[in-house]
Tab-separated table of C-alpha atoms in Angstrom:
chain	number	residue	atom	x	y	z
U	497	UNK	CA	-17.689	19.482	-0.858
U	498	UNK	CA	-14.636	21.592	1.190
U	499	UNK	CA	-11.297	20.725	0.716
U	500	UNK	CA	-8.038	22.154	1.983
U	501	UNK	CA	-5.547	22.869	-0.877
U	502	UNK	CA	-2.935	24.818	-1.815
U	503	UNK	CA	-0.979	26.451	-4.945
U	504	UNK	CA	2.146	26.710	-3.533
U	505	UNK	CA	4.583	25.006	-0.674
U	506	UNK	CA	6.179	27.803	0.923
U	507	UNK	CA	4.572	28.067	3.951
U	508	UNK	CA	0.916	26.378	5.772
U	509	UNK	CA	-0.673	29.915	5.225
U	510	UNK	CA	-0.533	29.651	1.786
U	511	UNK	CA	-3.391	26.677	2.431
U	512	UNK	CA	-7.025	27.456	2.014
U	513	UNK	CA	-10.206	25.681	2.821
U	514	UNK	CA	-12.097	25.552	-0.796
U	515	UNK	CA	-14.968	23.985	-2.341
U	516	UNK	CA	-15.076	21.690	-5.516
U	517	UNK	CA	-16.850	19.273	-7.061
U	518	UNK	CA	-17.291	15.599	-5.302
U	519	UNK	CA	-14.715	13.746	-7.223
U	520	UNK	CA	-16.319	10.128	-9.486
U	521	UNK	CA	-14.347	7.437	-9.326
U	522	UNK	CA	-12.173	6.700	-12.045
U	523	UNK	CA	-12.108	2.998	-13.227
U	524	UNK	CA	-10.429	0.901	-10.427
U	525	UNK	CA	-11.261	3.261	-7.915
U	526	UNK	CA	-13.584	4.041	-5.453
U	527	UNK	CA	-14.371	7.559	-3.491
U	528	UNK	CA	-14.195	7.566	0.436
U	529	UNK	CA	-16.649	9.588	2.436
U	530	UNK	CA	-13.949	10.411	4.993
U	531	UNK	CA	-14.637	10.481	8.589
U	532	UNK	CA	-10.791	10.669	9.768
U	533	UNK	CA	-7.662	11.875	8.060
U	534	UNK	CA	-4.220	11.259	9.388
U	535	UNK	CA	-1.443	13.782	9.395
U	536	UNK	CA	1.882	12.600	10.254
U	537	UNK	CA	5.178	14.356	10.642
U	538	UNK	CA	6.467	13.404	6.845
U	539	UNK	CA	2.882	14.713	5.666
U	540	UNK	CA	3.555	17.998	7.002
U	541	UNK	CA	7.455	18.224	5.354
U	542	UNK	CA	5.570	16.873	1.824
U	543	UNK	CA	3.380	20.150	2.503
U	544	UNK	CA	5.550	22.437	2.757
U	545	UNK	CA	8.105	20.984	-0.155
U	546	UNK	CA	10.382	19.636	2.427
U	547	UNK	CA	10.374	16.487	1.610
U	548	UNK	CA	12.966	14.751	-0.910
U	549	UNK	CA	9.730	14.370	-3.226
U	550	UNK	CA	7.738	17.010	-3.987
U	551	UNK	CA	3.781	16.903	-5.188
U	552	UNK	CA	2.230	18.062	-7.981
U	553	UNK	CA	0.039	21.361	-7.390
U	554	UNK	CA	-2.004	22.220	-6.454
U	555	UNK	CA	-1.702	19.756	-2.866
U	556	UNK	CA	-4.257	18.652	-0.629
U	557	UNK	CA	-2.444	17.341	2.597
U	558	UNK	CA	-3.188	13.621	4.092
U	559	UNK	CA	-2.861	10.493	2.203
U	560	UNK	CA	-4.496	7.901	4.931
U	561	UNK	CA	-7.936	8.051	6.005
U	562	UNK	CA	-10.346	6.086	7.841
U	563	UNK	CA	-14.095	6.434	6.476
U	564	UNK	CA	-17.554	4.790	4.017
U	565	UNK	CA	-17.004	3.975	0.560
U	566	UNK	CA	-19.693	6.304	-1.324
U	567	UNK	CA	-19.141	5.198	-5.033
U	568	UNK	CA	-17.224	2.313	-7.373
U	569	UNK	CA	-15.569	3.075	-10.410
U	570	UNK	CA	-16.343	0.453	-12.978
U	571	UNK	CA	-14.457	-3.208	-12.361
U	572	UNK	CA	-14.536	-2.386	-8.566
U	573	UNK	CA	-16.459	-5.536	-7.156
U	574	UNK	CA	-14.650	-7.001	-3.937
U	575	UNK	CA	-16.133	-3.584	-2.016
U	576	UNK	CA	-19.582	-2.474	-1.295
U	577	UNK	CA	-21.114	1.629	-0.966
U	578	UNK	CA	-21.365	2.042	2.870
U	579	UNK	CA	-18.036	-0.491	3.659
U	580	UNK	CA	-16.460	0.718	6.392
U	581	UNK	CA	-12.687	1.012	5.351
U	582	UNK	CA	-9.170	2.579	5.784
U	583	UNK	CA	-7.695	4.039	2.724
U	584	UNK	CA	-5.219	5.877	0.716
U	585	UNK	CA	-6.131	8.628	-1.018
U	586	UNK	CA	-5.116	11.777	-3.076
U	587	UNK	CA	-5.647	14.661	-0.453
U	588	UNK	CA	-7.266	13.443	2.417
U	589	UNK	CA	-7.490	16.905	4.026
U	590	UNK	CA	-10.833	16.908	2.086
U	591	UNK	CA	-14.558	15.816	3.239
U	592	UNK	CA	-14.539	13.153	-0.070
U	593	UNK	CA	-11.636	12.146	-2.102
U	594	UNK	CA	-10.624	8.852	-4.667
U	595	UNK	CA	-8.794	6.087	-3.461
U	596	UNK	CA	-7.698	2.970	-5.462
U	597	UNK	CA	-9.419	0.058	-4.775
U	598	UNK	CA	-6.429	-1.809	-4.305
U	599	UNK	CA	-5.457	0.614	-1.328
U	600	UNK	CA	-8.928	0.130	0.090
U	601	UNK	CA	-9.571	-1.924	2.685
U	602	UNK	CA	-12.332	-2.711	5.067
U	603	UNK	CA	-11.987	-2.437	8.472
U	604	UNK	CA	-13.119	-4.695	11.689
U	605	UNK	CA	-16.205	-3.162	13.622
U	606	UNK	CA	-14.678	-2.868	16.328
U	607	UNK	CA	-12.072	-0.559	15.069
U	608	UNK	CA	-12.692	3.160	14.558
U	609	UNK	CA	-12.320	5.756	12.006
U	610	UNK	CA	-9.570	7.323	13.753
U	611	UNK	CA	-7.748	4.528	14.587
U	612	UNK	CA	-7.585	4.039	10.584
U	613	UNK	CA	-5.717	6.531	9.550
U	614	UNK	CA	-3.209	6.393	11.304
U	615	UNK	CA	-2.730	2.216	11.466
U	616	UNK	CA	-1.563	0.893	7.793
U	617	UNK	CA	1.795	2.717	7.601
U	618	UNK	CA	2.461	2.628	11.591
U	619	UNK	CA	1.953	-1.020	11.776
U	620	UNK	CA	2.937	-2.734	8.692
U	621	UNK	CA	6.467	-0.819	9.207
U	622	UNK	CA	6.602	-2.229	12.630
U	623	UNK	CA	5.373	-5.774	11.764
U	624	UNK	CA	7.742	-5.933	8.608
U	625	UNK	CA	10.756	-4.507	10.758
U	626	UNK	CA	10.684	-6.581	13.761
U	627	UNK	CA	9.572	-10.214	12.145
U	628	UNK	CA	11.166	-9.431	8.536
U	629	UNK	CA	14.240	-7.516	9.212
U	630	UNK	CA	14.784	-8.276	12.787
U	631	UNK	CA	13.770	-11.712	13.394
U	632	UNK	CA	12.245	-11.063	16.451
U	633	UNK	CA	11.849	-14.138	18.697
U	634	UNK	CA	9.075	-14.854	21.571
U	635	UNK	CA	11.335	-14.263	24.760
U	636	UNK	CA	14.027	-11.982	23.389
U	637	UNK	CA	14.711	-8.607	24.622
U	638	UNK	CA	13.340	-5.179	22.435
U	639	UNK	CA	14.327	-2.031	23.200
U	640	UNK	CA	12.051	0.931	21.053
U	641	UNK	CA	13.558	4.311	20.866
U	642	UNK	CA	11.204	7.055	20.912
U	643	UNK	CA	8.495	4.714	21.708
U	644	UNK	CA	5.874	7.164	22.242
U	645	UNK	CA	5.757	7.985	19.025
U	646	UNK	CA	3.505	6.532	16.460
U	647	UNK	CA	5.584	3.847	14.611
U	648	UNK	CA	7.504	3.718	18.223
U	649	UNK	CA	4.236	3.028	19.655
U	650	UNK	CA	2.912	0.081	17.353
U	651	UNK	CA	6.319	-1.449	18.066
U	652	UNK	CA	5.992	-1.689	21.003
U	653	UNK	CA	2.536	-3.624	20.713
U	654	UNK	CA	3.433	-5.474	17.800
U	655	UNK	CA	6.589	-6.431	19.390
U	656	UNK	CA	4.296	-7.710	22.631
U	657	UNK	CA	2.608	-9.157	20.440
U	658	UNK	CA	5.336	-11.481	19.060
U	659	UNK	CA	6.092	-12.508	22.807
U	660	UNK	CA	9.181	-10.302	23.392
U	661	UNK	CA	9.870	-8.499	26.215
U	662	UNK	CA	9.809	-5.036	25.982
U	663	UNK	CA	11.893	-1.937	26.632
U	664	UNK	CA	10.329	1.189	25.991
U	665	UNK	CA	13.033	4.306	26.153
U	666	UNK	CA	11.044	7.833	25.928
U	667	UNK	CA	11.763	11.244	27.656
U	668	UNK	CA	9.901	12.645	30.244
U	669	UNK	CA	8.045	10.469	32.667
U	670	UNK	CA	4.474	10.443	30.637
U	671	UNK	CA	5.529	9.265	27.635
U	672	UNK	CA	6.947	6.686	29.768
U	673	UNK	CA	3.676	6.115	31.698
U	674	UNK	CA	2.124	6.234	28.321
U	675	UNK	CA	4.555	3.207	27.164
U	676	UNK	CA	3.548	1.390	30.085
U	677	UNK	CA	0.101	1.527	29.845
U	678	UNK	CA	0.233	0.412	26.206
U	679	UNK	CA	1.620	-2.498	27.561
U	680	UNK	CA	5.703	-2.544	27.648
U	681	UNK	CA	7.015	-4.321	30.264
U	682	UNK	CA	9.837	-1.973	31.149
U	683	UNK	CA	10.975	1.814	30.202
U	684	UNK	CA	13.893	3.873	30.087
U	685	UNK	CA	14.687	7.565	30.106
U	686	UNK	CA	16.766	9.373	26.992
U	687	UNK	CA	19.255	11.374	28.887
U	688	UNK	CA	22.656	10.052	27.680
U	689	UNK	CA	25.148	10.088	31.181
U	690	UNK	CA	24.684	6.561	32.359
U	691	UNK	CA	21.923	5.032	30.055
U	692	UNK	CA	24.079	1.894	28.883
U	693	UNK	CA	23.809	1.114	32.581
U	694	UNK	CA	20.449	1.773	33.222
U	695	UNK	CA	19.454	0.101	30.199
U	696	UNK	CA	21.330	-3.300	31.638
U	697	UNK	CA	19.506	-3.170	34.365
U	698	UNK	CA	16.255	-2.881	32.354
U	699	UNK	CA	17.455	-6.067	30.388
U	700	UNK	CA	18.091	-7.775	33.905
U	701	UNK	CA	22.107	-7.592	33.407
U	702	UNK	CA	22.276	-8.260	29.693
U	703	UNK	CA	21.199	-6.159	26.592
U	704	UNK	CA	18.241	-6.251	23.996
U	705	UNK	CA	18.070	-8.682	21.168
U	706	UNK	CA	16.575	-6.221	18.789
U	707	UNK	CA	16.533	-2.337	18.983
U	708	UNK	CA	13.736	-0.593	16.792
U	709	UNK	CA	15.044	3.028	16.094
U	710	UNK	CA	12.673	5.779	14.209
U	711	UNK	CA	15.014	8.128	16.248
U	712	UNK	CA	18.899	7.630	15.363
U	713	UNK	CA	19.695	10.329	17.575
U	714	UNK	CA	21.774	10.522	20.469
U	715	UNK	CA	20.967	7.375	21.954
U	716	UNK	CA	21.812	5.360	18.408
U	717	UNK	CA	25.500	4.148	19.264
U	718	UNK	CA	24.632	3.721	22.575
U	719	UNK	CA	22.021	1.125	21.905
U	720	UNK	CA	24.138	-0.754	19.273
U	721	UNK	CA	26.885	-0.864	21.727
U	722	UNK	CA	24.505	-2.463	24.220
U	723	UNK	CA	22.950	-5.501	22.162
U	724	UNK	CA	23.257	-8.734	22.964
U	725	UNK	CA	25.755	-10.916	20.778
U	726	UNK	CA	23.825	-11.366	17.464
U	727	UNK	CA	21.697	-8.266	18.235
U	728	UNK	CA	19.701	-6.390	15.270
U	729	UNK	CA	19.662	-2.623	15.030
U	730	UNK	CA	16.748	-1.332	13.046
U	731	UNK	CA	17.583	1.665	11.471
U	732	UNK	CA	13.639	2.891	10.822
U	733	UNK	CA	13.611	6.674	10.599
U	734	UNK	CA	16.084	9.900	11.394
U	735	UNK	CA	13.804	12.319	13.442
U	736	UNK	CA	16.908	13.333	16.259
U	737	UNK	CA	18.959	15.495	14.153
U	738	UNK	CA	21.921	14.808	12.458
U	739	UNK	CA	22.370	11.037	10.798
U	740	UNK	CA	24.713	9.660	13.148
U	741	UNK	CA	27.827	7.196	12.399
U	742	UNK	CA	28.801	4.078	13.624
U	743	UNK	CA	32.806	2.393	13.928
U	744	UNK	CA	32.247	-0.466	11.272
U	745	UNK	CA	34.552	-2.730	13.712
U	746	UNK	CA	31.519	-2.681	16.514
U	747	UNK	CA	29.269	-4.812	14.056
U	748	UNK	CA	32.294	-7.354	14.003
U	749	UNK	CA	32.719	-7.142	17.968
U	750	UNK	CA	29.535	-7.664	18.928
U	751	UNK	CA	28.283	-10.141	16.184
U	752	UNK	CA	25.454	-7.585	15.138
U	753	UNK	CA	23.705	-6.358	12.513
U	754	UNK	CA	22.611	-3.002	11.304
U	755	UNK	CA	19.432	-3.465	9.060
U	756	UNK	CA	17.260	-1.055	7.372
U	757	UNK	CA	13.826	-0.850	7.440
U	758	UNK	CA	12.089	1.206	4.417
U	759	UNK	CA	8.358	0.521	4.338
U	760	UNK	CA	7.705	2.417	1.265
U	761	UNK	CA	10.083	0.005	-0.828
U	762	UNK	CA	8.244	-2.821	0.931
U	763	UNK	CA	4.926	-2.102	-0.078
U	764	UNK	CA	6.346	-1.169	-3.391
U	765	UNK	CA	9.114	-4.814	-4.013
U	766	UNK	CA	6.653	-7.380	-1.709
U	767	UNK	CA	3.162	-5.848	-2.257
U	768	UNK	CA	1.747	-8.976	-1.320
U	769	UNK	CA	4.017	-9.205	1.598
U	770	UNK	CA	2.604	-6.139	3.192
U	771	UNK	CA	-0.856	-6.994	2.613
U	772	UNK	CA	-0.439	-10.638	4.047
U	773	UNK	CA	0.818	-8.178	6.924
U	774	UNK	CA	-1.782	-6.060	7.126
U	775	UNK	CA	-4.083	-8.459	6.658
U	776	UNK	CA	-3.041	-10.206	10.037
U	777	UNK	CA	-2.288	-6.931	12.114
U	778	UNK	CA	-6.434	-6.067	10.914
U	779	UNK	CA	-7.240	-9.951	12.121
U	780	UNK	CA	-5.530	-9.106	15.555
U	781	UNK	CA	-7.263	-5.819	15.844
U	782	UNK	CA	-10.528	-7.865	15.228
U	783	UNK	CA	-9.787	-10.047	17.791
U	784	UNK	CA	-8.609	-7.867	20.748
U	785	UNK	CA	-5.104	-8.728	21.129
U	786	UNK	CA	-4.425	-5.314	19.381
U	787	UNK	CA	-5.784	-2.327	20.382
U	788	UNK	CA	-4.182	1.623	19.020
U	789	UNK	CA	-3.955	4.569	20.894
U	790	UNK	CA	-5.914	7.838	19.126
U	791	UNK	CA	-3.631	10.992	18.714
U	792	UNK	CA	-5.335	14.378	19.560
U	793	UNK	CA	-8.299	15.290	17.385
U	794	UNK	CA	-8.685	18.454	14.912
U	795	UNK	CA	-11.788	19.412	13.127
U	796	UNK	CA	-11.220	19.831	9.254
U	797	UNK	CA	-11.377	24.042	9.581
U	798	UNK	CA	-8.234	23.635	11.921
U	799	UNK	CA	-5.648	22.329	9.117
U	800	UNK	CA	-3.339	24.723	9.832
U	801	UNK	CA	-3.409	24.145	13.508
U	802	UNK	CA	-3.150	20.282	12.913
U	803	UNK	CA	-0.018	21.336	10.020
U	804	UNK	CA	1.653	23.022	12.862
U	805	UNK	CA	1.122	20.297	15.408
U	806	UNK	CA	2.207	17.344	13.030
U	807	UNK	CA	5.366	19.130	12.208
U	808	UNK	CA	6.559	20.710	15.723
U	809	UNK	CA	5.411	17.737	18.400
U	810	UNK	CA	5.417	20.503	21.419
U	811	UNK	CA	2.453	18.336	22.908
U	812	UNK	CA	3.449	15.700	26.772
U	813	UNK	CA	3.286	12.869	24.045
U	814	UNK	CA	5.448	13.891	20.938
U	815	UNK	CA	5.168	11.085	18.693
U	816	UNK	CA	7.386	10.834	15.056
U	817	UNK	CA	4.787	8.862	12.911
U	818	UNK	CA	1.435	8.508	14.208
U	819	UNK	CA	-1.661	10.046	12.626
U	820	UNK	CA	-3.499	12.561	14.794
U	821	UNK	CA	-7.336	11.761	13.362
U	822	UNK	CA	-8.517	14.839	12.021
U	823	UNK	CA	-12.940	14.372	12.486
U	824	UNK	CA	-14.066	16.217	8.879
U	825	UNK	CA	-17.337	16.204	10.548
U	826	UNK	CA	-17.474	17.315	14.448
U	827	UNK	CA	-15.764	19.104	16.742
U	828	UNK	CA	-12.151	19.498	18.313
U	829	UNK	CA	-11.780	16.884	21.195
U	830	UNK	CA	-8.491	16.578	23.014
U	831	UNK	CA	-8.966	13.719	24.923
U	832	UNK	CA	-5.731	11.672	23.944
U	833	UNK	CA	-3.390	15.181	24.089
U	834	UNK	CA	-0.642	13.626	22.268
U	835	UNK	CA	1.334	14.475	18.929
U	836	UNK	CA	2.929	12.883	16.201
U	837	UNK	CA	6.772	14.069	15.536
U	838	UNK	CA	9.459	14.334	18.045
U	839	UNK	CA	9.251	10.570	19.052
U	840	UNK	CA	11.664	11.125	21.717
């Protein structure tokens, strides 16, 4: 089988397409016969040793993947060879690789292989942050910052979902057509000088309940200054630059609260949390009422190209978290031109 993989983090070239041995699966686990790999923005800083934990070498990029379960370690007996499932895995740049059963989950027909990998960490971080942290209410106002962007993007569906209406703020006018389509009910530009009014008018004279923010950029006091009395800010991810501040006395003046929302520690304190979560984001999938968007497609040989992409967002539809699919068998398509990093 080919993997990517390299010895070192300094830069993508030094990755290399290699080939090894198919991996067994250890007890516990099972190996994935992967059809679709995701490669989000904090995959591409883990490959190059950017982020604030570094992996043991040599490192095969990817973690979530979409594909058939090909063989069960021993005590594996709730999954089946040939289950259809969505995984994480060690190195899932890679055309087979071992996943723990417990991280294995099967996946509704109607959803594909790409959608997969990129749904679990997209979804469950939106569905944790907007009904856990943010208490999210049918009929209240949500405003999603860089909501073209992957976890932006699930937010903004999830949050439809749970019967708010939604505000979807992006920068140029595709991602905002994008938004629209995906079904928010309003959007917003970025460009600071006059937002806070143009965002009343968006929330019909008032401001949003809830603001979900993967961005904290510019647009991060703004938004806290424009919630509604008891509003939530969710603090979610730091993709605009600089971490900004905020005057401690605004959270007393407007009766608000700034919450964070950490997925990994979620998974890791409330394990059976998430999984109730992801459980129920899978059973809306199956049903209809939830339906992804697929980022642009690379075939396995184009790692670097898909490396590149993940990390710089230069694409109309920059997104922060979502997972590109990356085929390991068949060839580049580019029908959903969007990326994964800039979210704004």
């Amino acid at each position: 089988m080919k993997k990517v993989e390299a010895a070192a983090l300094d830069s993508i070239a030094d990755y290399r397409l290699v080939d090894c041995p198919v991996p067994t699966p250890a007890p516990g686990e099972v190996t994935i016969q992967i059809a679709s790999c995701g490669v989000g923005y904090v995959d591409a800083l883990v490959s190059l040793g950017r982020y604030q934990v570094k992996p043991p070498l040599p490192h095969t990029p990817g973690q979530e993947v979409g594909g058939r379960v090909l063989a069960l370690g021993h005590g594996v007996a709730d999954l089946a060879v040939g289950d259809r499932v969505m995984a994480s895995v060690r190195g899932g740049f890679a055309e087979v690789s071992a996943a723990p059963a417990a991280e294995t989950v099967r996946i509704p027909d109607g959803m594909s292989f790409d959608q997969a990998a990129g749904f679990r960490i997209n979804h469950v971080t939106a569905l944790h942050g907007l009904r856990d942290r943010g208490a999210l209410a049918p009929g209240e106002r949500l405003l999603v910052l860089g909501a073209a962007g992957g976890v932006g993007m699930a937010a903004v569906q999830v949050g439809k979902r749970l019967g708010a209406r939604v505000i979807a703020a992006a920068s140029t006018p595709e991602k905002r057509q994008f938004a629209l389509d995906h079904g928010a009910d309003a959007v917003i530009d970025t460009t600071p000088e006059g937002w806070r009014d143009r965002l009343k008018t968006a929330c019909d004279g008032g401001g949003p309940d809830v603001v979900f923010d993967p961005v904290c950029g510019p647009l991060f006091q703004p938004a806290f200054r424009s919630l509604a009395w008891r509003g939530r800010h969710l603090v979610v991810g730091f993709v605009g630059g600089a971490i900004p501040a905020l005057p401690a006395n605004l959270t007393l003046m407007k009766g608000a609260a700034l919450i964070g929302v950490d997925v990994r520690q979620h998974m890791l304190f409330e394990p059976q949390r998430a999984a109730q979560q992801l459980a129920e984001l899978m059973a809306w999938v199956a049903e209809g009422s939830l339906s992804p968007p697929v980022g642009r497609r690379f075939a396995l040989e184009e790692f670097a190209a898909a490396l590149e992409f993940a990390l710089t967002g230069k694409r109309a539809w920059a997104r922060r978290c979502w997972h590109p699919a990356v085929p390991i068998q068949g060839l580049l398509r580019t029908d959903t031109p969007f990326s994964n990093c800039a979210g704004r």
